Short mmCIF file of C-alpha atoms in Angstrom, two decimals:
data_model
loop_
_atom_site.label_atom_id
_atom_site.label_comp_id
_atom_site.label_asym_id
_atom_site.label_seq_id
_atom_site.Cartn_x
_atom_site.Cartn_y
_atom_site.Cartn_z
CA GLU A 1367 25.35 -17.98 -25.39
CA ASN A 1368 21.51 -15.89 -26.13
CA SER A 1369 18.85 -17.49 -28.33
CA PHE A 1370 15.93 -17.10 -29.31
CA GLU A 1371 14.81 -18.12 -26.30
CA GLN A 1372 16.02 -15.46 -24.60
CA LEU A 1373 14.98 -12.94 -26.34
CA CYS A 1374 11.10 -14.00 -25.69
CA ILE A 1375 12.30 -13.79 -21.84
CA ASN A 1376 14.22 -10.21 -22.21
CA PHE A 1377 11.14 -8.94 -24.06
CA CYS A 1378 8.66 -9.53 -21.83
CA ASN A 1379 10.47 -7.94 -19.19
CA GLU A 1380 10.58 -5.04 -21.66
CA LYS A 1381 7.10 -4.70 -21.77
CA LEU A 1382 6.65 -4.95 -18.12
CA GLN A 1383 9.12 -2.07 -17.32
CA GLY A 1384 7.50 -0.34 -19.64
CA HIS A 1385 4.49 -0.51 -17.73
CA PHE A 1386 5.90 0.51 -15.12
CA THR A 1387 7.39 3.44 -16.54
CA GLU A 1388 3.94 4.50 -17.81
CA HIS A 1389 2.48 4.26 -14.68
CA MET A 1390 5.09 5.27 -12.48
CA VAL A 1391 6.15 8.66 -14.58
CA LYS A 1392 4.26 8.97 -17.88
CA LEU A 1393 1.10 9.47 -17.18
CA GLU A 1394 2.26 11.81 -14.04
CA LEU A 1395 3.51 14.00 -16.58
CA GLU A 1396 0.45 13.82 -18.80
CA GLN A 1397 -1.30 15.09 -15.23
CA TYR A 1398 0.97 17.73 -15.49
CA ALA A 1399 0.57 18.80 -19.19
CA ALA A 1400 -3.19 18.68 -18.70
CA GLU A 1401 -2.59 21.27 -15.28
CA GLY A 1402 -0.44 23.72 -17.03
CA VAL A 1403 2.53 23.08 -15.00
CA ASP A 1404 6.43 22.90 -16.13
CA ALA A 1405 7.64 19.03 -15.96
CA ALA A 1406 10.93 20.89 -18.79
CA ASN A 1407 13.61 19.81 -16.06
CA ILE A 1408 11.89 15.98 -15.56
CA GLU A 1409 14.52 13.43 -17.42
CA TYR A 1410 13.97 9.84 -17.34
CA GLN A 1411 14.33 6.70 -19.20
CA ASP A 1412 12.62 5.67 -21.74
CA ASN A 1413 11.86 2.53 -23.25
CA GLN A 1414 9.75 2.92 -25.90
CA ALA A 1415 12.51 2.84 -28.67
CA CYS A 1416 13.69 -0.66 -27.64
CA LEU A 1417 9.59 -2.26 -27.67
CA ASP A 1418 9.45 -0.80 -31.41
CA LEU A 1419 12.70 -2.07 -31.62
CA LEU A 1420 11.05 -5.60 -31.57
CA GLU A 1421 7.95 -5.45 -31.81
CA ALA A 1422 7.10 -2.75 -34.39
CA LYS A 1423 4.71 -3.91 -37.60
CA GLY A 1424 7.20 -4.45 -40.66
CA THR A 1425 10.76 -3.55 -39.14
CA GLY A 1426 10.79 -5.08 -35.54
CA ILE A 1427 13.21 -7.60 -34.64
CA PHE A 1428 10.19 -10.54 -34.05
CA ALA A 1429 8.73 -9.30 -37.41
CA VAL A 1430 11.86 -9.30 -39.06
CA ILE A 1431 12.74 -13.41 -38.00
CA HIS A 1432 8.54 -13.91 -38.70
CA ASP A 1433 9.69 -12.67 -42.92
CA GLU A 1434 12.52 -14.35 -42.95
CA MET A 1435 11.52 -17.32 -41.48
CA ASN A 1436 8.38 -17.69 -44.49
CA SER A 1437 10.48 -16.38 -47.00
CA PRO A 1438 12.85 -19.21 -49.50
CA GLY A 1439 15.67 -20.26 -48.76
CA ALA A 1440 15.40 -18.56 -45.18
CA ALA A 1441 18.95 -18.76 -43.22
CA ASP A 1442 20.24 -17.49 -40.32
CA LYS A 1443 22.68 -14.88 -42.68
CA ARG A 1444 20.76 -13.65 -44.28
CA LEU A 1445 18.35 -13.40 -41.27
CA ILE A 1446 21.19 -10.94 -39.35
CA GLU A 1447 21.58 -9.19 -42.44
CA LYS A 1448 18.34 -7.92 -42.68
CA MET A 1449 18.36 -7.22 -39.00
CA VAL A 1450 21.54 -4.65 -39.73
CA SER A 1451 19.92 -2.96 -43.04
CA GLY A 1452 16.59 -2.13 -40.88
CA HIS A 1453 18.29 -1.24 -37.93
CA GLY A 1454 22.06 -0.08 -38.39
CA PRO A 1455 23.61 2.99 -40.24
CA ALA A 1456 22.67 3.44 -43.62
CA PRO A 1457 23.45 6.68 -45.40
CA GLY A 1458 20.36 9.34 -44.17
CA ARG A 1459 19.15 7.58 -41.95
CA LYS A 1460 21.43 6.92 -38.18
CA GLN A 1461 21.64 3.59 -36.09
CA HIS A 1462 18.90 2.78 -34.09
CA PRO A 1463 19.98 3.39 -30.26
CA ASN A 1464 19.21 0.43 -29.16
CA PHE A 1465 20.66 -2.36 -31.93
CA THR A 1466 24.12 -2.87 -32.18
CA LYS A 1467 25.92 -4.93 -34.52
CA SER A 1468 30.44 -5.64 -34.18
CA PRO A 1469 31.61 -6.17 -37.75
CA ARG A 1470 33.85 -9.40 -35.77
CA ASP A 1471 30.97 -10.86 -34.68
CA MET A 1472 29.51 -12.62 -37.91
CA ASP A 1473 25.97 -14.57 -36.64
CA LYS A 1474 25.85 -12.23 -33.59
CA PHE A 1475 23.97 -8.96 -32.57
CA THR A 1476 23.44 -6.55 -29.31
CA ILE A 1477 20.91 -5.01 -28.00
CA HIS A 1478 20.16 -2.28 -25.36
CA HIS A 1479 17.69 -2.95 -22.94
CA TYR A 1480 16.56 -1.34 -19.55
CA ALA A 1481 18.58 -3.32 -17.46
CA GLY A 1482 21.75 -3.16 -20.09
CA GLU A 1483 23.08 -4.62 -23.17
CA VAL A 1484 22.16 -8.34 -24.09
CA LYS A 1485 24.47 -9.99 -26.85
CA TYR A 1486 22.72 -12.65 -28.57
CA THR A 1487 23.25 -15.18 -30.62
CA VAL A 1488 21.36 -15.94 -34.44
CA ASN A 1489 22.91 -19.01 -34.81
CA GLY A 1490 18.86 -21.44 -34.37
CA PHE A 1491 16.90 -18.56 -34.86
CA LEU A 1492 14.36 -19.76 -37.14
CA GLU A 1493 14.60 -23.55 -36.16
CA LYS A 1494 13.56 -22.38 -33.04
CA ASN A 1495 10.64 -19.81 -34.72
CA ARG A 1496 8.55 -22.90 -35.88
CA ASP A 1497 6.38 -22.85 -34.08
CA GLU A 1498 5.33 -27.29 -36.11
CA ALA A 1499 6.02 -30.58 -34.71
CA PRO A 1500 7.71 -32.76 -37.14
CA GLU A 1501 5.09 -33.24 -40.36
CA VAL A 1502 4.25 -37.19 -40.50
CA ARG A 1503 3.81 -39.88 -44.37
CA PRO A 1504 5.21 -42.11 -45.67
CA SER A 1505 8.07 -43.60 -46.74
CA GLY A 1506 9.87 -44.62 -49.95
CA SER A 1507 7.98 -47.88 -49.38
CA ALA A 1508 5.11 -48.52 -48.25
CA LYS A 1509 5.37 -51.78 -48.28
CA SER A 1510 7.83 -51.05 -45.73
CA GLY A 1511 5.07 -50.50 -43.32
CA ALA A 1512 7.51 -48.10 -41.81
CA LEU A 1513 7.27 -44.30 -41.47
CA SER A 1514 9.04 -41.09 -41.65
CA THR A 1515 9.62 -37.45 -40.45
CA GLY A 1516 10.12 -35.35 -43.55
CA ASP A 1517 12.02 -32.39 -43.09
CA GLY A 1518 8.89 -30.15 -43.87
CA ALA A 1519 10.52 -28.91 -47.59
CA GLY A 1520 8.84 -31.79 -49.32
CA ASN A 1521 11.75 -33.80 -50.17
CA GLY A 1522 11.29 -37.27 -49.17
CA ALA A 1523 14.52 -38.02 -47.47
CA GLY A 1524 14.25 -38.14 -43.99
CA ARG A 1525 14.68 -40.82 -41.03
CA GLU A 1526 13.07 -43.91 -40.52
CA VAL A 1527 10.23 -44.59 -37.83
CA SER A 1528 10.78 -48.33 -37.31
CA GLY A 1529 8.44 -50.57 -35.12
CA CYS A 1530 5.06 -49.12 -37.14
CA VAL A 1531 3.46 -51.30 -39.09
CA ALA A 1532 0.89 -49.35 -41.72
CA LYS A 1533 -1.63 -49.57 -44.34
CA GLU A 1534 -0.86 -46.14 -46.68
CA SER A 1535 -4.74 -45.47 -46.75
CA PHE A 1536 -4.73 -45.30 -43.08
CA VAL A 1537 -1.39 -42.69 -43.61
CA SER A 1538 -2.79 -41.14 -45.46
CA THR A 1539 -6.00 -40.60 -44.08
CA LEU A 1540 -4.49 -39.84 -40.33
CA ASP A 1541 -2.52 -37.12 -42.04
CA SER A 1542 -5.84 -35.87 -43.53
CA LEU A 1543 -6.89 -35.99 -40.06
CA LEU A 1544 -4.23 -34.47 -38.46
CA THR A 1545 -4.20 -31.52 -41.17
CA GLU A 1546 -7.83 -30.65 -40.68
CA GLN A 1547 -7.06 -30.60 -36.63
CA ALA A 1548 -4.65 -27.40 -37.47
CA LYS A 1549 -6.80 -26.05 -39.66
CA GLN A 1550 -10.11 -25.96 -37.48
CA GLU A 1551 -7.67 -24.75 -34.30
CA ALA A 1552 -6.28 -21.74 -36.52
CA LYS A 1553 -9.38 -20.43 -36.98
CA ALA A 1554 -10.60 -21.01 -33.90
CA LYS A 1555 -7.82 -18.94 -31.89
CA ALA A 1556 -8.60 -16.64 -34.94
CA GLU A 1557 -11.50 -15.89 -33.24
CA SER A 1558 -10.49 -15.24 -30.35
CA GLN A 1559 -8.20 -13.13 -30.90
CA GLY A 1560 -10.61 -10.55 -32.47
CA GLY A 1561 -10.23 -12.49 -36.22
CA ALA A 1562 -6.89 -11.63 -37.04
CA PRO A 1563 -5.46 -14.66 -38.96
CA ALA A 1564 -3.74 -17.53 -37.82
CA LEU A 1565 -2.85 -18.43 -40.91
CA ARG A 1566 -1.93 -16.95 -43.84
CA ARG A 1567 -0.44 -17.90 -47.89
CA ALA A 1568 2.98 -16.85 -47.98
CA ARG A 1569 4.04 -16.11 -51.61
CA SER A 1570 5.38 -19.49 -52.83
CA GLY A 1571 1.18 -20.00 -52.33
CA LYS A 1572 1.17 -22.12 -49.29
CA GLN A 1573 -0.38 -21.93 -46.25
CA VAL A 1574 2.37 -21.65 -43.71
CA LYS A 1575 1.64 -20.91 -39.43
CA GLN A 1576 1.91 -18.43 -37.54
CA ALA A 1577 5.67 -18.36 -35.60
CA LEU A 1578 6.10 -18.07 -32.30
CA GLY A 1579 7.77 -15.12 -31.64
CA ILE A 1580 4.83 -13.55 -33.02
CA LYS A 1581 1.75 -15.63 -31.28
CA PHE A 1582 4.50 -14.63 -27.92
CA GLN A 1583 4.79 -11.26 -29.57
CA GLY A 1584 0.59 -11.70 -28.80
CA GLU A 1585 0.11 -13.30 -25.83
CA VAL A 1586 2.46 -10.37 -23.88
CA ALA A 1587 0.20 -7.72 -24.83
CA THR A 1588 -2.79 -9.93 -23.55
CA LEU A 1589 -0.97 -9.68 -20.57
CA VAL A 1590 0.05 -5.93 -20.14
CA ALA A 1591 -3.43 -5.04 -21.30
CA LYS A 1592 -4.88 -7.26 -18.37
CA ILE A 1593 -2.48 -5.11 -15.81
CA LYS A 1594 -3.14 -2.47 -17.01
CA ALA A 1595 -7.27 -3.13 -16.18
CA ALA A 1596 -6.14 -3.54 -13.00
CA ASP A 1597 -5.20 -1.69 -10.24
CA ALA A 1598 -0.99 -1.80 -10.40
CA HIS A 1599 0.24 -2.63 -6.74
CA PHE A 1600 4.50 -3.16 -8.00
CA VAL A 1601 7.17 -5.67 -6.36
CA ARG A 1602 10.19 -5.81 -6.75
CA CYS A 1603 12.54 -9.08 -5.83
CA ILE A 1604 15.80 -8.02 -5.06
CA LYS A 1605 18.41 -10.46 -3.75
CA PRO A 1606 20.97 -10.06 -0.83
CA ASN A 1607 23.92 -11.37 -2.57
CA LEU A 1608 23.80 -13.40 -5.98
CA GLN A 1609 25.47 -16.89 -3.94
CA SER A 1610 22.46 -17.11 -1.69
CA LEU A 1611 23.36 -17.24 1.41
CA PRO A 1612 22.06 -16.35 5.19
CA ASP A 1613 23.19 -12.66 6.35
CA ASN A 1614 24.63 -11.51 3.74
CA PHE A 1615 24.40 -8.13 2.62
CA GLN A 1616 26.46 -6.81 -0.39
CA ASP A 1617 25.89 -3.33 -1.68
CA ASP A 1618 26.58 -3.40 -4.56
CA ALA A 1619 24.82 -6.54 -5.94
CA VAL A 1620 21.55 -4.64 -4.54
CA LEU A 1621 22.27 -1.11 -5.99
CA SER A 1622 22.49 -3.32 -9.44
CA GLN A 1623 19.44 -4.84 -9.34
CA LEU A 1624 17.96 -1.66 -8.07
CA ALA A 1625 19.34 0.06 -11.13
CA ALA A 1626 18.37 -2.92 -14.00
CA CYS A 1627 14.64 -2.68 -12.32
CA GLY A 1628 14.43 1.87 -12.57
CA LEU A 1629 13.46 1.93 -9.36
CA LEU A 1630 16.96 4.28 -9.02
CA ALA A 1631 15.26 6.11 -11.87
CA VAL A 1632 11.62 6.47 -10.69
CA VAL A 1633 13.21 7.73 -6.96
CA LYS A 1634 15.17 10.16 -9.40
CA VAL A 1635 11.73 11.60 -11.30
CA ARG A 1636 10.29 11.66 -8.05
CA GLN A 1637 13.04 14.00 -6.70
CA SER A 1638 12.98 15.94 -9.79
CA GLY A 1639 9.04 16.12 -9.62
CA TYR A 1640 6.15 16.92 -6.90
CA ALA A 1641 5.94 13.75 -5.29
CA GLU A 1642 2.47 15.87 -4.41
CA ASN A 1643 -0.46 16.59 -5.58
CA VAL A 1644 -3.85 17.60 -4.15
CA LEU A 1645 -7.04 19.57 -5.99
CA HIS A 1646 -7.13 23.35 -4.25
CA ALA A 1647 -9.81 23.20 -2.08
CA ASP A 1648 -9.14 19.58 -0.24
CA PHE A 1649 -5.19 21.83 0.01
CA VAL A 1650 -7.30 24.84 2.14
CA ALA A 1651 -9.13 22.52 3.97
CA ARG A 1652 -6.19 20.59 4.97
CA PHE A 1653 -3.44 22.93 5.60
CA ARG A 1654 -5.35 26.55 6.50
CA PRO A 1655 -5.29 26.04 10.16
CA CYS A 1656 -1.54 26.45 9.25
CA LEU A 1657 -2.53 29.50 9.20
CA GLN A 1658 -3.22 30.24 13.24
CA GLY A 1659 -1.75 33.09 15.01
CA CYS A 1660 -1.28 35.30 11.31
CA GLY A 1661 -4.35 36.78 11.82
CA ASP A 1662 -7.89 36.40 10.40
CA TRP A 1663 -6.43 32.56 8.95
CA TRP A 1664 -10.40 31.37 9.42
CA THR A 1665 -11.50 33.56 6.37
CA VAL A 1666 -8.55 31.87 3.94
CA THR A 1667 -10.84 30.30 1.09
CA ASP A 1668 -9.01 30.34 -2.13
CA CYS A 1669 -5.89 28.06 -3.05
CA ALA A 1670 -3.39 30.41 -4.34
CA ASP A 1671 -4.38 33.78 -0.97
CA LEU A 1672 -3.05 30.99 1.54
CA VAL A 1673 -0.26 29.80 -0.79
CA ALA A 1674 1.13 33.14 -0.16
CA ARG A 1675 0.58 33.81 2.81
CA LEU A 1676 1.27 30.35 3.74
CA SER A 1677 4.82 31.38 1.33
CA SER A 1678 4.70 34.86 3.91
CA ALA A 1679 3.93 33.92 6.93
CA ALA A 1680 6.44 32.13 10.07
CA PRO A 1681 5.04 30.86 13.17
CA ASN A 1682 7.55 32.45 14.89
CA GLU A 1683 10.58 35.41 14.73
CA SER A 1684 13.30 32.54 14.75
CA SER A 1685 11.86 30.42 12.13
CA SER A 1686 11.40 30.87 7.96
CA ALA A 1687 7.67 31.29 5.99
CA LEU A 1688 5.73 27.80 5.81
CA LEU A 1689 6.34 27.56 2.24
CA ASN A 1690 8.71 27.65 -0.13
CA PRO A 1691 7.13 28.67 -3.83
CA ASP A 1692 9.55 27.09 -5.79
CA GLN A 1693 8.72 23.60 -4.28
CA CYS A 1694 5.39 24.13 -5.63
CA ALA A 1695 3.34 24.26 -8.54
CA GLN A 1696 -0.23 25.57 -8.85
CA GLY A 1697 -2.61 24.15 -11.77
CA THR A 1698 -5.95 24.48 -12.82
CA SER A 1699 -7.76 22.55 -10.13
CA LYS A 1700 -4.54 21.01 -7.96
CA LEU A 1701 -1.60 22.26 -6.49
CA PHE A 1702 1.72 19.97 -7.50
CA MET A 1703 4.27 19.79 -4.44
CA LYS A 1704 7.40 18.18 -3.34
CA SER A 1705 7.74 16.36 -1.01
CA ASP A 1706 9.34 18.50 1.93
CA ALA A 1707 7.04 20.77 1.53
CA VAL A 1708 4.34 18.15 1.79
CA ALA A 1709 6.40 17.64 5.13
CA ALA A 1710 7.09 21.25 6.42
CA LEU A 1711 3.19 21.75 6.22
CA GLU A 1712 2.00 18.31 8.39
CA THR A 1713 4.96 19.17 10.48
CA ARG A 1714 3.29 22.59 11.64
CA ARG A 1715 -0.39 21.18 11.72
CA GLY A 1716 0.91 18.36 13.60
CA VAL A 1717 1.38 20.68 16.11
CA VAL A 1718 -1.36 23.55 15.53
CA ARG A 1719 -3.69 20.55 15.81
CA GLY A 1720 -1.86 19.64 19.43
CA CYS A 1721 -2.00 22.66 20.81
CA ALA A 1722 -6.46 22.44 19.48
CA ALA A 1723 -6.74 19.56 21.64
CA LEU A 1724 -4.95 20.62 24.31
CA ARG A 1725 -7.23 22.94 24.48
CA LEU A 1726 -9.99 20.74 24.37
CA GLN A 1727 -8.58 19.06 27.19
CA ARG A 1728 -8.66 21.56 29.15
CA TYR A 1729 -12.17 22.76 28.53
CA SER A 1730 -13.15 19.76 28.62
CA ARG A 1731 -11.48 18.18 31.48
CA GLY A 1732 -12.62 21.99 34.07
CA MET A 1733 -15.88 21.25 32.92
CA ALA A 1734 -16.00 17.72 34.49
CA GLN A 1735 -14.16 19.03 37.10
CA ARG A 1736 -16.89 21.94 37.89
CA LYS A 1737 -19.45 19.56 37.43
CA TYR A 1738 -17.91 17.19 40.27
CA TYR A 1739 -17.44 19.62 42.22
CA VAL A 1740 -20.93 20.65 42.68
CA ARG A 1741 -21.85 17.12 42.90
CA CYS A 1742 -18.72 16.70 46.22
CA LYS A 1743 -20.28 20.09 47.36
CA ALA A 1744 -24.25 18.87 47.53
CA ALA A 1745 -22.57 15.28 48.34
CA LEU A 1746 -21.76 16.79 51.96
CA ALA A 1747 -24.82 19.38 52.21
CA GLN A 1748 -26.54 16.54 52.75
CA LEU A 1749 -24.21 15.31 55.15
CA LEU A 1750 -24.01 17.77 57.05
CA GLU A 1751 -27.96 17.91 57.29
CA ALA A 1752 -28.77 14.19 58.49
CA THR A 1753 -25.54 14.64 61.47
CA ALA A 1754 -27.54 17.84 62.50
CA GLN A 1755 -30.87 15.64 62.73
CA ARG A 1756 -29.09 13.13 64.59
CA SER A 1757 -30.59 10.18 63.17
CA LYS A 1758 -28.49 7.04 62.95
CA ALA A 1759 -30.38 5.04 60.28
CA GLY A 1760 -30.56 8.42 58.46
CA ILE A 1761 -26.32 9.53 58.77
CA VAL A 1762 -25.01 5.85 57.68
CA ALA A 1763 -27.05 6.10 54.74
CA GLN A 1764 -26.15 9.55 53.16
CA LEU A 1765 -22.54 8.86 54.45
CA GLU A 1766 -22.83 5.80 52.30
CA ALA A 1767 -23.64 7.88 49.20
CA THR A 1768 -21.08 10.12 49.73
CA CYS A 1769 -18.38 7.69 50.20
CA GLU A 1770 -19.08 6.63 46.79
CA VAL A 1771 -19.01 10.76 45.49
CA LEU A 1772 -16.50 11.96 47.27
CA PRO A 1773 -12.19 11.35 46.01
CA PHE A 1774 -9.99 8.01 47.93
CA GLY A 1775 -13.67 7.50 49.54
CA GLY A 1776 -14.02 10.37 51.48
CA VAL A 1777 -11.22 9.26 54.51
CA ARG A 1778 -9.94 13.04 54.68
CA ALA A 1779 -12.93 15.16 54.71
CA LYS A 1780 -13.99 16.78 57.66
CA GLN A 1781 -18.07 16.50 57.23
CA VAL A 1782 -17.11 12.64 57.09
CA LEU A 1783 -15.07 12.18 59.75
CA GLU A 1784 -17.14 14.35 61.73
CA ALA A 1785 -20.42 12.59 60.56
CA ARG A 1786 -19.02 9.12 62.35
CA ALA A 1787 -17.83 10.71 65.32
CA VAL A 1788 -21.71 11.23 66.05
CA VAL A 1789 -22.70 8.27 65.01
CA LYS A 1790 -20.28 6.39 67.09
CA GLN A 1791 -21.34 9.14 70.39
CA ILE A 1792 -25.01 8.14 68.98
CA GLU A 1793 -24.17 4.04 69.52
CA LEU A 1794 -22.52 4.91 73.12
CA GLU A 1795 -25.55 6.70 74.27
CA GLU A 1796 -27.72 3.70 72.73
CA ALA A 1797 -25.95 1.20 74.54
CA ALA A 1798 -25.72 3.11 78.00
CA LEU A 1799 -29.55 3.03 78.46
CA GLU A 1800 -29.66 0.12 77.38
CA ARG A 1801 -28.03 -0.92 81.00
CA LEU A 1802 -29.57 1.85 82.59
CA GLU A 1803 -33.14 0.48 81.56
CA GLU A 1804 -31.70 -3.49 82.88
CA VAL A 1805 -30.32 -2.29 86.22
CA MET A 1806 -33.70 0.18 86.18
CA PRO A 1807 -36.75 -1.91 84.78
CA THR A 1808 -38.82 0.39 85.95
CA ARG A 1809 -39.72 3.87 87.59
CA THR A 1810 -42.66 3.21 90.29
CA PRO A 1811 -41.41 3.44 93.38
CA GLY A 1812 -42.84 0.24 94.29
CA THR A 1813 -41.21 -2.35 92.01
CA LEU A 1814 -38.11 0.16 92.10
CA HIS A 1815 -37.67 -1.18 95.98
CA ALA A 1816 -38.35 -4.80 94.84
CA ALA A 1817 -36.09 -4.84 92.19
CA SER A 1818 -32.58 -6.97 92.47
CA PHE A 1819 -29.63 -4.89 92.09
CA THR A 1820 -26.98 -3.03 94.09
CA LEU A 1821 -26.59 0.70 94.50
CA GLY A 1822 -23.36 0.22 92.67
CA THR A 1823 -24.72 -0.60 89.57
CA LEU A 1824 -27.09 1.87 89.38
CA THR A 1825 -24.29 4.33 90.09
CA LYS A 1826 -21.92 3.46 88.02
CA ALA A 1827 -24.66 3.15 84.85
CA LEU A 1828 -26.27 6.64 85.79
CA ALA A 1829 -22.68 8.15 85.38
CA GLU A 1830 -21.99 6.52 82.54
CA VAL A 1831 -25.14 7.71 80.97
CA THR A 1832 -24.39 11.36 82.98
CA LYS A 1833 -20.93 11.76 80.65
CA LEU A 1834 -22.38 11.08 77.23
CA GLY A 1835 -24.78 14.39 78.14
CA VAL A 1836 -27.53 11.97 77.57
CA SER A 1837 -30.63 13.24 80.32
CA SER A 1838 -31.19 9.97 82.89
CA PRO A 1839 -34.46 8.58 83.00
CA LEU A 1840 -35.25 8.71 86.91
#
């Protein structure tokens, strides 16, 4: 059976759901109204009526419980009668849409929460709503040294607490200290809550503590106020199954949870409303390039003009318009669009940006290749000049510089192959001359006859030099 504590839990959930609805739906509808956008077709589930039923001053469920608890002769039966008289059907007044009391259930009532109907049993509501410890005072016989807990109504009857030996003066002093401490705590709490009295005088003139339900209501209000002041992010925990089993996904259980936490309602609101809103200037700056290929698109500066041109323009003859006028609404400072319209424009924008990126890449790569071609051409010209001079050191140095510039190290370049052949020819010539110089150290006739050489060696060296095309030193 659902009792008072379950009512408090459900009230907290209802309050948080109200903030969720306000953050996700109500604020958006207020923005529509401020921008002059028609949102009459948007319907959503509002739990404000249920919140009013629970927390309204004077007539709410918590207020009725509090008043009945502090009334003489408080009883659970009379409590439910007050609930029915305040929220049930009456002459000239309809029954509250979130409150139901069946004639067959004398001690039960039903509240229609956002997640569904919950039936509460009123028995024990008043007792659980009291936020006070049992009163400790002396028993009927002070000489016995025993203490008893009274019933809180001033009656002498109570149950004895054995094992406590104390004098009447000690008990009275302890009772006064506890009362004074309670008063100080109530005063401090009243100051922290902005001066709202934590103690009030009932009609009988006695001071009574604030009920637990009223305290809980204030704590929930403080919590919601802190959440509203922060940047809200909502996390919904959904169980894949009700048995807490691994690898078990139950569609019905998940759908029921999604419906209970209001996510399905939010999705419906998003579908019927406008998923995106953007300032006029931002819309023009972002989606004006979508008109490329449709005339002088760069001259468009007005949001209404851009919407009109997007509604009539098409990328090609076989496609439809870029924007459906029924999927957008123009406000005083913002343009509201449905998700399909935003997706279509973003797709077109992606195509245009892709073409522009390819064009930029083509131009930049062409310019880089032209510069590279000029460098390669200059390096080959310098190599040809060094080859013509037939300087081995100059050709080798220029070959290294040219191969660093040319692709693949210039292994197939004609000029490089010719330069390397010239270097090889020069190396052969130098080797032949060295061998000839060894055979014929000097050109003087006297030394020539005195040298130790053979006619065959000299003839071979001369033939090699002649074959290379080098002038003979003889």
